[in-house]
Tab-separated table of C-alpha atoms in Angstrom:
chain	number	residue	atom	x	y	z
A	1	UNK	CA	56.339	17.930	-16.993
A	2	UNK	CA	52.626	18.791	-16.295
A	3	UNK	CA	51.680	18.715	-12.511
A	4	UNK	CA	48.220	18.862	-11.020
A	5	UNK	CA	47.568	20.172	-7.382
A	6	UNK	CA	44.839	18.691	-5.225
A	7	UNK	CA	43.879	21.101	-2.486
A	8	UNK	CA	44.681	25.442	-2.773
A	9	UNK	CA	45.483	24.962	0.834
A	10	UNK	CA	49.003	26.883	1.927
A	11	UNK	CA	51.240	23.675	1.165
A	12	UNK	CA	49.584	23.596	-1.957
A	13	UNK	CA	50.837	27.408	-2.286
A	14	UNK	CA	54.032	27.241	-1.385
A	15	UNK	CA	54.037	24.159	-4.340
A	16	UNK	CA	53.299	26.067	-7.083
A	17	UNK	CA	55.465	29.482	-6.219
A	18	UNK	CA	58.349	26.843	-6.109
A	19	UNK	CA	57.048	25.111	-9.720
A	20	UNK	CA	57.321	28.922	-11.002
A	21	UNK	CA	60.227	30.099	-9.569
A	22	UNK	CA	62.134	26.687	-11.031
A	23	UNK	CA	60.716	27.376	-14.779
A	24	UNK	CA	62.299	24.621	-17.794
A	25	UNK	CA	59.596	22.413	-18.791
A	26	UNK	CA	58.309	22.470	-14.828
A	27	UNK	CA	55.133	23.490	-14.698
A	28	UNK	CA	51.651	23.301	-12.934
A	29	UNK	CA	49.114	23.076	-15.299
A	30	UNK	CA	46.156	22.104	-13.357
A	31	UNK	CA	44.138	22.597	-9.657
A	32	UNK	CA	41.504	21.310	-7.861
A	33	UNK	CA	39.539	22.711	-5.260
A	34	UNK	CA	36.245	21.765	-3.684
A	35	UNK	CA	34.511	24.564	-5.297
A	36	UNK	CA	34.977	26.466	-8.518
A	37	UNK	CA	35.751	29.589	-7.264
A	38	UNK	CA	38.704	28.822	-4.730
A	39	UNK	CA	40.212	26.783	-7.761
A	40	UNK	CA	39.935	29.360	-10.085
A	41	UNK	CA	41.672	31.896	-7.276
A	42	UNK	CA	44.601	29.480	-7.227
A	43	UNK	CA	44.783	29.062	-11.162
A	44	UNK	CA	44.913	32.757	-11.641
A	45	UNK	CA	47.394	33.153	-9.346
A	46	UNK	CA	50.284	31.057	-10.619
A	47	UNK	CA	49.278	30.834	-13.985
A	48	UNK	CA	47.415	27.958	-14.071
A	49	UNK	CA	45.805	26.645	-17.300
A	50	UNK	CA	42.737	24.446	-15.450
A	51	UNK	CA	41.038	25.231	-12.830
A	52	UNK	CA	38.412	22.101	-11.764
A	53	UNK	CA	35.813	21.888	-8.884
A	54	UNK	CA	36.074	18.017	-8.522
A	55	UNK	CA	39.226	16.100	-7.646
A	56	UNK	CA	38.194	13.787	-9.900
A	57	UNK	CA	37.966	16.250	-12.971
A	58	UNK	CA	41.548	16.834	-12.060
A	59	UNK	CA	42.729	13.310	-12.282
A	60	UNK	CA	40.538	12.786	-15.927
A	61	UNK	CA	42.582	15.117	-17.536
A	62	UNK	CA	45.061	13.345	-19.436
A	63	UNK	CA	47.525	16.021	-19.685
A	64	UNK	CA	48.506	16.181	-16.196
A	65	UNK	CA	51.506	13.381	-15.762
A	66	UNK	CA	51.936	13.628	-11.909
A	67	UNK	CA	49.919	15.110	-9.326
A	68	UNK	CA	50.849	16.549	-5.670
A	69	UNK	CA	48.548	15.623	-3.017
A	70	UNK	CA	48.208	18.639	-0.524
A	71	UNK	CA	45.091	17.632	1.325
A	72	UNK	CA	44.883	17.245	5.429
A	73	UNK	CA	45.885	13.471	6.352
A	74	UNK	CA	43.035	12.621	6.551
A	75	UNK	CA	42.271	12.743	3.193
A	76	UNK	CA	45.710	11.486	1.614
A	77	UNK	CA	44.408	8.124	1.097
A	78	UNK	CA	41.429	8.472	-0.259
A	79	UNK	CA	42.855	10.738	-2.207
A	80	UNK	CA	45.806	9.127	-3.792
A	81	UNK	CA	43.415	5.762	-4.372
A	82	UNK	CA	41.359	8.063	-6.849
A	83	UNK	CA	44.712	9.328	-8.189
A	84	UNK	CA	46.037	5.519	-8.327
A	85	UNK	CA	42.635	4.107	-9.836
A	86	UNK	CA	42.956	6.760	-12.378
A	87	UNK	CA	46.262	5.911	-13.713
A	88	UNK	CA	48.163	8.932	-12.093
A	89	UNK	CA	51.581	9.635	-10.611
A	90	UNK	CA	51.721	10.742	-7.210
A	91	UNK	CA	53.922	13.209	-4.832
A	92	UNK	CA	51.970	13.013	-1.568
A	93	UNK	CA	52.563	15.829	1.097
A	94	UNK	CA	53.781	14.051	4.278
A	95	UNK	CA	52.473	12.707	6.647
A	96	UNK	CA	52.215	10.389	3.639
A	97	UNK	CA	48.735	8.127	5.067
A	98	UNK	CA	47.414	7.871	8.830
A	99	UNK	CA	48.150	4.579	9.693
A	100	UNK	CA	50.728	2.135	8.025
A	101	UNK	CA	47.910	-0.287	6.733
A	102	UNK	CA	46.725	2.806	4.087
A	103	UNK	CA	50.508	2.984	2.899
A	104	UNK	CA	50.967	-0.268	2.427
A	105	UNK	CA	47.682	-0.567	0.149
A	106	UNK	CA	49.039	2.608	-1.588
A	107	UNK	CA	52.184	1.551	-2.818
A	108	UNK	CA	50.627	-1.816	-3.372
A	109	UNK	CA	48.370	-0.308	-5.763
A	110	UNK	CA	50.778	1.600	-7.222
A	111	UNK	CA	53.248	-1.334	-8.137
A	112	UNK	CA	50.215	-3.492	-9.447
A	113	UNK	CA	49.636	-0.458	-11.874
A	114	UNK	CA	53.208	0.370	-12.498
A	115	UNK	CA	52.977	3.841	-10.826
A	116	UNK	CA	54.698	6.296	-9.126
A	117	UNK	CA	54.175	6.916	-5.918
A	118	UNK	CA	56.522	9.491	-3.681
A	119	UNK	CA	56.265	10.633	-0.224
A	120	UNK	CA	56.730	14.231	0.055
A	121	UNK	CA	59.293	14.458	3.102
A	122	UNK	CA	61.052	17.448	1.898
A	123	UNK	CA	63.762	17.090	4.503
A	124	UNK	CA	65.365	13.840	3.490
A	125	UNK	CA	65.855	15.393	-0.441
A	126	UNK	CA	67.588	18.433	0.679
A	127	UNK	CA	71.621	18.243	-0.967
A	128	UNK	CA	73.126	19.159	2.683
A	129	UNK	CA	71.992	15.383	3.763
A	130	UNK	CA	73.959	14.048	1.416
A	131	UNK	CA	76.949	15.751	3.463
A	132	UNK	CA	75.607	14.574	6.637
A	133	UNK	CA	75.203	10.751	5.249
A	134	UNK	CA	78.806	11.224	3.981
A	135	UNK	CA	80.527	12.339	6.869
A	136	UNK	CA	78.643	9.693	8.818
A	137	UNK	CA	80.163	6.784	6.223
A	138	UNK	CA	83.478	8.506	6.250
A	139	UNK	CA	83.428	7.701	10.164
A	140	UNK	CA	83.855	11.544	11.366
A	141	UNK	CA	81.955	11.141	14.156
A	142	UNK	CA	83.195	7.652	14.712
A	143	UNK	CA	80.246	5.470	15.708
A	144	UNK	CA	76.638	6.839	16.095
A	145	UNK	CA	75.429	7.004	19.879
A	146	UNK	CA	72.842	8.535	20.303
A	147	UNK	CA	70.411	11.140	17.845
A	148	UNK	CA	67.973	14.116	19.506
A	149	UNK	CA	65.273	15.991	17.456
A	150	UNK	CA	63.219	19.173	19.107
A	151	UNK	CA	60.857	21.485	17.470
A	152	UNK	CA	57.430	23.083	18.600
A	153	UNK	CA	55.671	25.895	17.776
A	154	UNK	CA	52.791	27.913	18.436
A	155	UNK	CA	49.632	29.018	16.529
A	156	UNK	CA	46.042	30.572	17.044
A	157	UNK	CA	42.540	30.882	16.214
A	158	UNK	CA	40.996	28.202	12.931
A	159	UNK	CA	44.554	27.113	12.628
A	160	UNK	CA	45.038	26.026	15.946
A	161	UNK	CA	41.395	23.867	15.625
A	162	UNK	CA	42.230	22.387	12.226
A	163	UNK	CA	45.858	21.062	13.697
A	164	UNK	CA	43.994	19.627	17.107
A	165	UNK	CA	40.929	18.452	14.778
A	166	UNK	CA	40.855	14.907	15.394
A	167	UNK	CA	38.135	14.283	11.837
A	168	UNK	CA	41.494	15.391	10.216
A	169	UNK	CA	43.754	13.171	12.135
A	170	UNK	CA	45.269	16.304	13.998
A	171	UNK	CA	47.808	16.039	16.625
A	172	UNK	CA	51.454	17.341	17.274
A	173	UNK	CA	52.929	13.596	16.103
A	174	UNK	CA	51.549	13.605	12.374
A	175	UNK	CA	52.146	17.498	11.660
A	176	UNK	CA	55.436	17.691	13.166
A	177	UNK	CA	56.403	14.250	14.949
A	178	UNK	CA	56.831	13.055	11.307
A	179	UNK	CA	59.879	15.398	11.254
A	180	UNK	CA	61.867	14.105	14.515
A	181	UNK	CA	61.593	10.559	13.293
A	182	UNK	CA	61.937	10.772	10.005
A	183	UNK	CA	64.741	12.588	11.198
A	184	UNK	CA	65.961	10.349	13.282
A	185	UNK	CA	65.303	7.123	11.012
A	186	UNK	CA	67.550	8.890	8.603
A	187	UNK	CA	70.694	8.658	10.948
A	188	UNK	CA	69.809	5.306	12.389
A	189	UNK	CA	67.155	3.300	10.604
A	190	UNK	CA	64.387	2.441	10.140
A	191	UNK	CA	63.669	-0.472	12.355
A	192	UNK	CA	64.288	0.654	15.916
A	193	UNK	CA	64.265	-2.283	18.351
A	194	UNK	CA	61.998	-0.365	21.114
A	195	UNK	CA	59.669	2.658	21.060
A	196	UNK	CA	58.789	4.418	24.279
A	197	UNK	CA	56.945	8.119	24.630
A	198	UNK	CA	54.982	10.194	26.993
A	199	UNK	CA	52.410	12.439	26.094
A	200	UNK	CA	49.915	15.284	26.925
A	201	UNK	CA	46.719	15.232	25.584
A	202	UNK	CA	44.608	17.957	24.971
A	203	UNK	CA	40.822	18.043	25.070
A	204	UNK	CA	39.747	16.790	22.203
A	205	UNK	CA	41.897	13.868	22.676
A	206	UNK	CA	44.830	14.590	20.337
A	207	UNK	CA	48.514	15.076	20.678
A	208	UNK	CA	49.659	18.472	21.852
A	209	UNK	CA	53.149	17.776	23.198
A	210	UNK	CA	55.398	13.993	23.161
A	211	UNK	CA	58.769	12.914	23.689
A	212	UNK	CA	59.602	9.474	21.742
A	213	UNK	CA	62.644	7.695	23.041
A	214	UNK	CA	63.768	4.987	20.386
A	215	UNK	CA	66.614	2.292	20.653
A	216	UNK	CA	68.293	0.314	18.372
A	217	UNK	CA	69.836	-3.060	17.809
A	218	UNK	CA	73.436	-1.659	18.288
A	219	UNK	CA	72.399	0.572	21.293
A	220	UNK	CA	71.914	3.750	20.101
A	221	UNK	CA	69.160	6.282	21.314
A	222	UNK	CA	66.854	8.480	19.351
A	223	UNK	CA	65.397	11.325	21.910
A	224	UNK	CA	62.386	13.289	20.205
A	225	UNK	CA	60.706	15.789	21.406
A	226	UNK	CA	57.649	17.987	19.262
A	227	UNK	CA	54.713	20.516	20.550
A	228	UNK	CA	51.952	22.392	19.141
A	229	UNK	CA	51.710	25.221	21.298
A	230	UNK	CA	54.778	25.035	22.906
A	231	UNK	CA	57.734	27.115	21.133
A	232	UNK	CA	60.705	25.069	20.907
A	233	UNK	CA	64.076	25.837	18.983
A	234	UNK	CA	64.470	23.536	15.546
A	235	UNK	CA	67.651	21.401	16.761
A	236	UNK	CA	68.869	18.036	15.924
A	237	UNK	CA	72.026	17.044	16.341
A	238	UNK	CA	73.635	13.250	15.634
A	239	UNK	CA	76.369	12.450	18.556
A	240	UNK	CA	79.138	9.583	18.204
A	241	UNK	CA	82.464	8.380	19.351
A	242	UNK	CA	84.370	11.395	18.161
A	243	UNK	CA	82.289	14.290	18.128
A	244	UNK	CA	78.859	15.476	16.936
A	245	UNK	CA	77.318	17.106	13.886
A	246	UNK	CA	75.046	19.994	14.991
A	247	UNK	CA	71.972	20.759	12.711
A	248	UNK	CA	69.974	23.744	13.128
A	249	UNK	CA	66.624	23.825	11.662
A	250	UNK	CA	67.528	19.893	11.077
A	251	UNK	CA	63.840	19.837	9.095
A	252	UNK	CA	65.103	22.432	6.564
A	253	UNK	CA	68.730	23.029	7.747
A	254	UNK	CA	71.067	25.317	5.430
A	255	UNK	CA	74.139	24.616	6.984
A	256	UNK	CA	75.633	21.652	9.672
A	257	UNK	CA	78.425	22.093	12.686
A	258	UNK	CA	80.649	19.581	13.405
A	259	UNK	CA	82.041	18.997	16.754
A	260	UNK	CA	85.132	16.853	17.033
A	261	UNK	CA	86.359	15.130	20.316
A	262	UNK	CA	89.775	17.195	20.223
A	263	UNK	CA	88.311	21.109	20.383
A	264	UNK	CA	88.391	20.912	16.674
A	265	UNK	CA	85.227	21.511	13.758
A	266	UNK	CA	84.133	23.126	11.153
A	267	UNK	CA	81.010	24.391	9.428
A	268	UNK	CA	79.736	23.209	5.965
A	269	UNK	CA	76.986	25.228	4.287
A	270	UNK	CA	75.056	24.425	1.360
A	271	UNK	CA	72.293	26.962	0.714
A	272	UNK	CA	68.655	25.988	-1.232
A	273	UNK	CA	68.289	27.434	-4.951
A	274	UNK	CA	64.787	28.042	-4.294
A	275	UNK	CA	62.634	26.725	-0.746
A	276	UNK	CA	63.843	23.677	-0.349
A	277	UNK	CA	60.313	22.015	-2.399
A	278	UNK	CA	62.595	21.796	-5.595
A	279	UNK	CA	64.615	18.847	-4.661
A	280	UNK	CA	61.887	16.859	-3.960
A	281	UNK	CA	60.017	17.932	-6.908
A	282	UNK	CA	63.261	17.286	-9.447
A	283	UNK	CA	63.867	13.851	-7.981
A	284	UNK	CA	59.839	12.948	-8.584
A	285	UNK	CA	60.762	14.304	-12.529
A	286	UNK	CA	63.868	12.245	-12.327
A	287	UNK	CA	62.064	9.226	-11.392
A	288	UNK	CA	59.713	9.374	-13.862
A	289	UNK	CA	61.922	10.360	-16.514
A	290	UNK	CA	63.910	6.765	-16.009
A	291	UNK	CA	60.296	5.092	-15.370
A	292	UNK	CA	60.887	4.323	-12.402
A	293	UNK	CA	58.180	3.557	-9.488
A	294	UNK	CA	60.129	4.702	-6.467
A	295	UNK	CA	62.871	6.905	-5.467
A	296	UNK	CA	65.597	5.185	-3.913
A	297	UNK	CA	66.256	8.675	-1.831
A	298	UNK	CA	62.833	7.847	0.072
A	299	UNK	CA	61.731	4.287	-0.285
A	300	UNK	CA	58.087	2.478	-0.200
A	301	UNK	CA	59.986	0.908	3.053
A	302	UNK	CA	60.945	3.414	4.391
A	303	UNK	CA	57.613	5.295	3.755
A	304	UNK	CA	55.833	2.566	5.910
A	305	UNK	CA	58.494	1.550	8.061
A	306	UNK	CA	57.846	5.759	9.707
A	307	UNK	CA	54.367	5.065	9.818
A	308	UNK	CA	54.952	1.716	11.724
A	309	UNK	CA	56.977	4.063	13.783
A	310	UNK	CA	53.686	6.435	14.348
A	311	UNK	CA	51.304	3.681	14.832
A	312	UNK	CA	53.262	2.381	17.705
A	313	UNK	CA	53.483	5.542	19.185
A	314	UNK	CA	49.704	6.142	19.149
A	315	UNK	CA	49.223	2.580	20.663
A	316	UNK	CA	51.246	3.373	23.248
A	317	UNK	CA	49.199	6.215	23.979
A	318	UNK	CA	45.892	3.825	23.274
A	319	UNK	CA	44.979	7.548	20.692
A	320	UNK	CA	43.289	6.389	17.792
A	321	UNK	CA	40.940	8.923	15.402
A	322	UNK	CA	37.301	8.551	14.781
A	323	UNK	CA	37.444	7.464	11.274
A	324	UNK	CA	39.796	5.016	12.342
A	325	UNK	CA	38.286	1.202	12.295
């Protein structure tokens, strides 16, 4: 299958050393840049037959079959409409839009054109969820009570503007926030009855550090807490009646502890081949190979239902971006 990259960014890196390191039919065979020269850089790097200076060259080629968005936020709608209106497949880097409203017009473009559309949340496609989600059927932990998420980090200099910058809808809660509730959406759902946070603000009127507290019908509690410029340990862990399941690094986690009432647990590991980006990327091919529009791993729903999540959370801190109408 014949990808095409939008943006030579360092998600857009890490992208195609995955697509090479997977090899089969897997391949990136096109980039786009916003100049010739940084486009070129990328294609010679990886291998890449076509190098273009316009997005839009990119999504005129007929070769390419699917195309990973790996622009700032900002730019994913506008970027997967072009995509969309040219009759391309789409894996979009999360956080998948800014606001719920662009998601919704995505995937409602996307079914009117009989496309496929994908969020890239890597996290939800990696194979040790699937032991999580089964020991949470099998009733190990008896019934869910409550779910934390924590993770923060710190970073300097142009990096540290372009993940404040509020032109490209910066801010701790769509860089990193995504994360905690995704994560916590995955153990609990997707429709949580209340949403409450605190926040500090930084200058320039984005999100540097927020806890989100979340409830649900059936009483559970989702506790989240993310920072830019704070350093805080990756940690999630999913407590219930009969013990807990511990998960380091829950956003890319290689292994899970569980914690049983009685003094008793174990530890179940399940390593990535690659980075962790191949699972995501397979299940896209999958999709497509069955024609499909969706993945029923991460669902148009479910896609918009975490963005409703984010837009209440950015009411409640009355934050909204300049571009924003």
């Amino acid at each position: 299958m014949k990808w095409g990259i939008i943006s030579t960014g360092t998600i857009a890196h890490n992208f195609a050393k995955t697509v090479g390191a997977m090899g089969g039919e897997t391949e990136v065979y096109a980039v786009a840049s916003r100049s010739q020269e940084s486009a070129q850089a990328f294609a010679d790097q990886y291998g890449i037959k076509k190098a273009y200076a316009t997005y839009k060259e990119l999504v005129e080629d007929d070769n390419v079959d699917i195309i990973y968005v790996a622009t700032p936020h900002n730019l994913h709608y506008e970027n997967m409409m072009l995509c969309l209106e040219h009759g391309k497949n789409i894996l979009c880097e999360k956080s998948f839009t800014v606001t719920a409203e662009q998601a919704q017009k995505i995937y409602d473009l996307a079914k009117e054109k009989n496309l496929f559309v994908m969020e890239g949340f890597w996290t939800k496609y990696l194979p040790i969820y699937r032991e999580v989600e089964k020991l949470i059927e099998e009733g190990v932990i008896g019934d869910i009570h409550m779910v934390t998420a924590q993770y923060g980090y710190c970073t300097a200099g142009a990096r540290t503007l372009r993940k404040f910058d509020p032109a490209l809808a910066g801010g701790t809660l769509l860089d990193i926030g995504v994360y905690a509730i995704g994560f916590a959406a995955m153990m609990l759902g997707y429709q949580p009855k209340s949403i409450q946070s605190l926040v500090k603000l930084n200058d320039v009127g984005t999100d540097e550090f927020s806890t989100i507290v979340m409830q649900y019908e059936n009483g559970a509690i989702a506790q989240l807490t993310t920072a830019i410029q704070t350093t805080i340990p990756v940690l999630g862990c999913v407590y219930g009646s009969k013990g807990y399941i511990n998960i380091p690094e829950f956003k890319n986690p290689d292994k899970i502890q569980v914690v049983l009432n009685d003094g008793t647990g174990y530890t179940i590991e399940k390593e990535v081949e690659i980075n962790g980006y191949e699972y995501e990327i397979r299940e896209a091919e999958q999709c497509l190979s069955e024609k499909r529009q969706y993945s029923e791993i991460l669902t148009p729903d479910q896609s918009i239902a975490v963005m409703s999540m984010m837009d209440e959370v950015r009411s409640i801190w009355n934050m909204k971006f300049p571009f924003e109408k």
